[in-house]
Short mmCIF file of C-alpha atoms in Angstrom, two decimals:
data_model
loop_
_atom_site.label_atom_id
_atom_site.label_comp_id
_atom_site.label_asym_id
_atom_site.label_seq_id
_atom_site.Cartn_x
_atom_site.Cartn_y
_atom_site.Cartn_z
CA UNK K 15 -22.75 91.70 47.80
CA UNK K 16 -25.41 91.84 50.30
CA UNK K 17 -26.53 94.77 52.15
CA UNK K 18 -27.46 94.30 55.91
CA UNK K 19 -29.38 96.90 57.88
CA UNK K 20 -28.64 97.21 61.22
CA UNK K 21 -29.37 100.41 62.57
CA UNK K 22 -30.96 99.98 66.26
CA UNK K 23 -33.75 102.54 65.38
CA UNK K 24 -35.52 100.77 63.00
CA UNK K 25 -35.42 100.00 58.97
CA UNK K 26 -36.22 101.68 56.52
CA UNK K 27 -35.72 99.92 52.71
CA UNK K 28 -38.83 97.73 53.68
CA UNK K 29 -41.20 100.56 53.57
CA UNK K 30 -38.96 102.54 51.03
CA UNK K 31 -39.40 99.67 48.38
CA UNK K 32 -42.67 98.05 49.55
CA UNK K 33 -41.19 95.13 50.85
CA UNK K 34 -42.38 92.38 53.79
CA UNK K 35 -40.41 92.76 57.10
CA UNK K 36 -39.33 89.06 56.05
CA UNK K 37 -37.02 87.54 55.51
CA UNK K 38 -34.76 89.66 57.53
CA UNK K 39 -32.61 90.71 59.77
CA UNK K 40 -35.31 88.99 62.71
CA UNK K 41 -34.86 85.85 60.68
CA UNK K 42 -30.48 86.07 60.57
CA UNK K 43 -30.31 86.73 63.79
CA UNK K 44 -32.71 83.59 65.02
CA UNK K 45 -30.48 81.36 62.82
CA UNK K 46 -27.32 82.56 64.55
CA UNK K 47 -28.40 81.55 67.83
CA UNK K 48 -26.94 78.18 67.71
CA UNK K 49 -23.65 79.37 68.46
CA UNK K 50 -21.98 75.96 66.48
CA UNK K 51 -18.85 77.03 63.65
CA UNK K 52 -19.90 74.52 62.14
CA UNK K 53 -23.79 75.51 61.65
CA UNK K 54 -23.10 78.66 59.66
CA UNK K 55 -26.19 81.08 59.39
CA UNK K 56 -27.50 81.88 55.59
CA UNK K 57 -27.31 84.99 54.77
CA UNK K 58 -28.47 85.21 51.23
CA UNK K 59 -31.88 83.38 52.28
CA UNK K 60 -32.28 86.39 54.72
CA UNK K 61 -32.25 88.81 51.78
CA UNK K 62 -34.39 90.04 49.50
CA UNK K 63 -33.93 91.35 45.96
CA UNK K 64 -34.16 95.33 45.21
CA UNK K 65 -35.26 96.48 41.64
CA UNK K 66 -32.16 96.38 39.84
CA UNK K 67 -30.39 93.10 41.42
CA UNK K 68 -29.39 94.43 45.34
CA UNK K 69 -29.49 91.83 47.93
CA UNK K 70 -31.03 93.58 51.38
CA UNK K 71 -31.80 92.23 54.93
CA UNK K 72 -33.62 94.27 55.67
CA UNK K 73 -34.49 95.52 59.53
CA UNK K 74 -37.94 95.96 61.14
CA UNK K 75 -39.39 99.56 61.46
CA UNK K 76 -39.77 99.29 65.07
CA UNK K 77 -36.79 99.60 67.19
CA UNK K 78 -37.25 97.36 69.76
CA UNK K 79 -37.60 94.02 67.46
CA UNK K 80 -34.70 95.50 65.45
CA UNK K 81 -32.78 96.38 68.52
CA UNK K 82 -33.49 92.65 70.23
CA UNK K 83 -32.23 91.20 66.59
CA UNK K 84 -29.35 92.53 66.42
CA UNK K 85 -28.50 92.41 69.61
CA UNK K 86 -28.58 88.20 68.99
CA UNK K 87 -26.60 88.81 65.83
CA UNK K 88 -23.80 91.50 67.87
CA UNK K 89 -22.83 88.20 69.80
CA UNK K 90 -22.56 85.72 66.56
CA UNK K 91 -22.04 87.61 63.79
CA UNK K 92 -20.11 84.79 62.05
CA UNK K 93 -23.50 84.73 59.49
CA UNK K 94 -21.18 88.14 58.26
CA UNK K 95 -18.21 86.83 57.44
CA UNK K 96 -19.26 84.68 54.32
CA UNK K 97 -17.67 87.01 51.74
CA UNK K 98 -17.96 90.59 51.63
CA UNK K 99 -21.12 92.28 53.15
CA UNK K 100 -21.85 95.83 53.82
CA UNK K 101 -23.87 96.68 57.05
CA UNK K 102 -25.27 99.69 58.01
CA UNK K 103 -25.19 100.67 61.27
CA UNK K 104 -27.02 103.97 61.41
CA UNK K 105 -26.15 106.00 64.56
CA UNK K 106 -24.36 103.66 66.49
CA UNK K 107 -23.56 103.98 70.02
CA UNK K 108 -20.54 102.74 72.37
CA UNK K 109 -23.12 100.10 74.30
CA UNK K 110 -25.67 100.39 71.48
CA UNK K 111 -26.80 96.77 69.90
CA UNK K 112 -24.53 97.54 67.03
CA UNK K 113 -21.33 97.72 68.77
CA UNK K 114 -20.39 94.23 68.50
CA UNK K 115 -21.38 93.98 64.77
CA UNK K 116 -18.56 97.44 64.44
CA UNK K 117 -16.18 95.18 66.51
CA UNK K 118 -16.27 92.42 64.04
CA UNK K 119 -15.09 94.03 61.08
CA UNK K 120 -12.40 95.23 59.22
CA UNK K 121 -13.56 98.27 57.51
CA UNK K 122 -15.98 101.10 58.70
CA UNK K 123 -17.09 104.33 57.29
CA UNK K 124 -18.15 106.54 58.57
CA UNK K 125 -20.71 109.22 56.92
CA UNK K 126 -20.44 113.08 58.43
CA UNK K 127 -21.31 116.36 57.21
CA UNK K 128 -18.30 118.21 55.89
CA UNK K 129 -19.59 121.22 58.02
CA UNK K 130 -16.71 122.32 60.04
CA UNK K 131 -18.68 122.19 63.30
CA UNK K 132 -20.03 118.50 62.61
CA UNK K 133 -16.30 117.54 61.64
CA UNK K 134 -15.55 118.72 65.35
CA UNK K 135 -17.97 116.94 66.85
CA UNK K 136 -16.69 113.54 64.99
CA UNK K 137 -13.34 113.92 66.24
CA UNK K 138 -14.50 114.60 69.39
CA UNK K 139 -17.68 111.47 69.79
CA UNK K 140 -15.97 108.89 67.37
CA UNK K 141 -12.40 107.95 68.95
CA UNK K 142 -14.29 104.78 71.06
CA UNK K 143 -13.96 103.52 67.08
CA UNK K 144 -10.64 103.35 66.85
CA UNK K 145 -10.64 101.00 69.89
CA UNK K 146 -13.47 99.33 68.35
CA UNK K 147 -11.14 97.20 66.17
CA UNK K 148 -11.61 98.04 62.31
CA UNK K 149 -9.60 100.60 60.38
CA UNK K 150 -11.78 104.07 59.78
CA UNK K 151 -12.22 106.39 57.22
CA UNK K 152 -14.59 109.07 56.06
CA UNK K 153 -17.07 109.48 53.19
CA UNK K 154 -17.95 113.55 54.03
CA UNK K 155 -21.10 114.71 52.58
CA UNK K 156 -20.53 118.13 51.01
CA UNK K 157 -18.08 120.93 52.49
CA UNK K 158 -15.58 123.26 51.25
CA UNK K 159 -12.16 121.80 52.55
CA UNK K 160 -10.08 119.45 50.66
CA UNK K 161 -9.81 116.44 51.61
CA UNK K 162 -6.24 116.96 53.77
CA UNK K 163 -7.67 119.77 55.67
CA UNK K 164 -10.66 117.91 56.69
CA UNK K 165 -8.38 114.80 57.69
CA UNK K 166 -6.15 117.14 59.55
CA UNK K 167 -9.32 118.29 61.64
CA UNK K 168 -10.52 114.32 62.33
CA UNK K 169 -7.35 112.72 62.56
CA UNK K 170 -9.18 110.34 60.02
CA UNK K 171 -8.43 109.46 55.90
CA UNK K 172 -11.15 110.77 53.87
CA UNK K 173 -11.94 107.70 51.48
CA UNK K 174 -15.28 109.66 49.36
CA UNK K 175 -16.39 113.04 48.89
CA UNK K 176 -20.49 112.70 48.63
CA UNK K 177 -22.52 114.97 46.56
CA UNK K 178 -25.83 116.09 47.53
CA UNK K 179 -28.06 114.81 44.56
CA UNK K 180 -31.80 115.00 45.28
CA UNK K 181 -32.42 112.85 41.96
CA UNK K 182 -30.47 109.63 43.26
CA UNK K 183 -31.98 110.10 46.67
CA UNK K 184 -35.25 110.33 45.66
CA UNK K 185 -34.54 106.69 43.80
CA UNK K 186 -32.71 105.13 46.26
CA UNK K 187 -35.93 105.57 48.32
CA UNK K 188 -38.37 103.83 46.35
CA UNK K 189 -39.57 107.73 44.58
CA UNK K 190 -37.56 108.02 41.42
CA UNK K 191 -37.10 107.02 38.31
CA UNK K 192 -34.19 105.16 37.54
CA UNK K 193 -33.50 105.80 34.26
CA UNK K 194 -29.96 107.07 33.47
CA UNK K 195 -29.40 106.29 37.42
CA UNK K 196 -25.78 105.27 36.73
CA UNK K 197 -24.72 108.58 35.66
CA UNK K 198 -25.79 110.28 38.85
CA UNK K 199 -23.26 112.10 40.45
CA UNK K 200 -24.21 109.96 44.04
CA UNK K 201 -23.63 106.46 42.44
CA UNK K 202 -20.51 107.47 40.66
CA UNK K 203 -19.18 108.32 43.77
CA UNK K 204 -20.25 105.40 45.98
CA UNK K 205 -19.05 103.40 42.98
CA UNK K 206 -15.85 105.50 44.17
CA UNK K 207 -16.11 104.32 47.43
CA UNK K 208 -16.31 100.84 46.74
CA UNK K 209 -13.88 100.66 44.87
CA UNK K 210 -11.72 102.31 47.32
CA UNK K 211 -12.93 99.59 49.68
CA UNK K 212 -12.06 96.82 47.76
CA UNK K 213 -8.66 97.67 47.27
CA UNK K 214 -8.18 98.02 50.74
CA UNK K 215 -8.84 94.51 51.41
CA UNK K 216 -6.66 93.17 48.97
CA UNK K 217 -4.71 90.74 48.84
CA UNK K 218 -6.94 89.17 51.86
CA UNK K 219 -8.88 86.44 50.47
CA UNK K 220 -10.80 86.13 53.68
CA UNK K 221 -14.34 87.44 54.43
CA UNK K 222 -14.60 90.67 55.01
CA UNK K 223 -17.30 92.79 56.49
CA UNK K 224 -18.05 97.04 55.27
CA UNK K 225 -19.68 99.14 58.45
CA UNK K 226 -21.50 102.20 56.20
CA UNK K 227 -23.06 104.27 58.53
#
């Protein structure tokens, strides 16, 4: 399952793992210019492979090439609907360069603080999503409320809890080591997540596309 970064502010696997700025999300978004069904853009051939068998587009660190990209991509983003990809959007905005890639799909999550003042400011910033298109739910990093008080305060479903482990972090960034990386508390729970994902686009046999923040 690809990975597609799409945040308007810039990458950042690229210089997390070492990796050339190409092939990318630059090169996805040139091939979707076309605009023809029929000329379907690659998306595997704009991805490159992460220690441990990932597929990532990844995004320039500069904003303003990643920003133009996806921007070209927001407008076609039919290169997303070939299976299942997950596409993070970073902080995206109403008229941001991301908003048409949230419009086009059917699933978005979105990542918040479980601090009670942060929940607050989600359910007051994030209802333009629910006119966006796709169906919403939260993966809450940390906190002290169960997961019905913290829905009851968002108005949202809480699909994953997140656990603040340092150790994952550190190798999701290029820094750790990976051994024993599978028992981290962080990848059991996104392994959670997807899961939870998965079964919520069943029975659809149609491509879907994940927003992750």
């Amino acid at each position: 399952m690809p990975i597609v970064e799409a945040d308007a502010s810039g990458g950042d696997v690229a210089p997390w793992w070492h990796l050339p700025p190409w092939p990318g999300v630059v090169d996805l978004a040139a091939s979707s210019r076309s605009g023809q069904d029929h000329d379907r853009p690659d998306l595997t051939s704009a991805t490159q492979v992460l220690p441990g068998g990932a597929r990532v587009c990844v995004a320039p660190s500069s904003a303003d090439r990643t920003s133009a990209a996806l921007e070209l991509l927001s407008q076609n983003p039919k290169a997303l609907r070939e299976g299942t990809s997950i596409v993070d959007l970073g902080r995206v905005r109403p008229q941001g360069p991301s908003a048409g890639l949230l419009a086009a799909s059917d699933l978005a999550v979105l990542v918040c603080s479980g601090d009670i003042a942060q929940l607050k400011r989600v359910k007051e910033s994030a209802g333009w999503m629910f006119r966006a298109g796709p169906h919403v739910g939260l993966a809450v990093v940390g906190g002290r409320g169960s997961e019905a008080e913290i829905s009851e305060v968002v108005g949202l479903p809480v699909w994953a809890r997140l656990p603040r482990d340092d150790k994952a972090a550190r190798f999701l960034t290029g820094q750790g080591d990976a051994a024993r990386i599978h028992r981290r508390p962080l990848i059991r729970a996104a392994r959670s997540l997807a899961a939870t994902l998965h079964s919520r686009t069943q029975p659809a046999e149609t491509g879907q596309v994940e927003e992750v923040r």
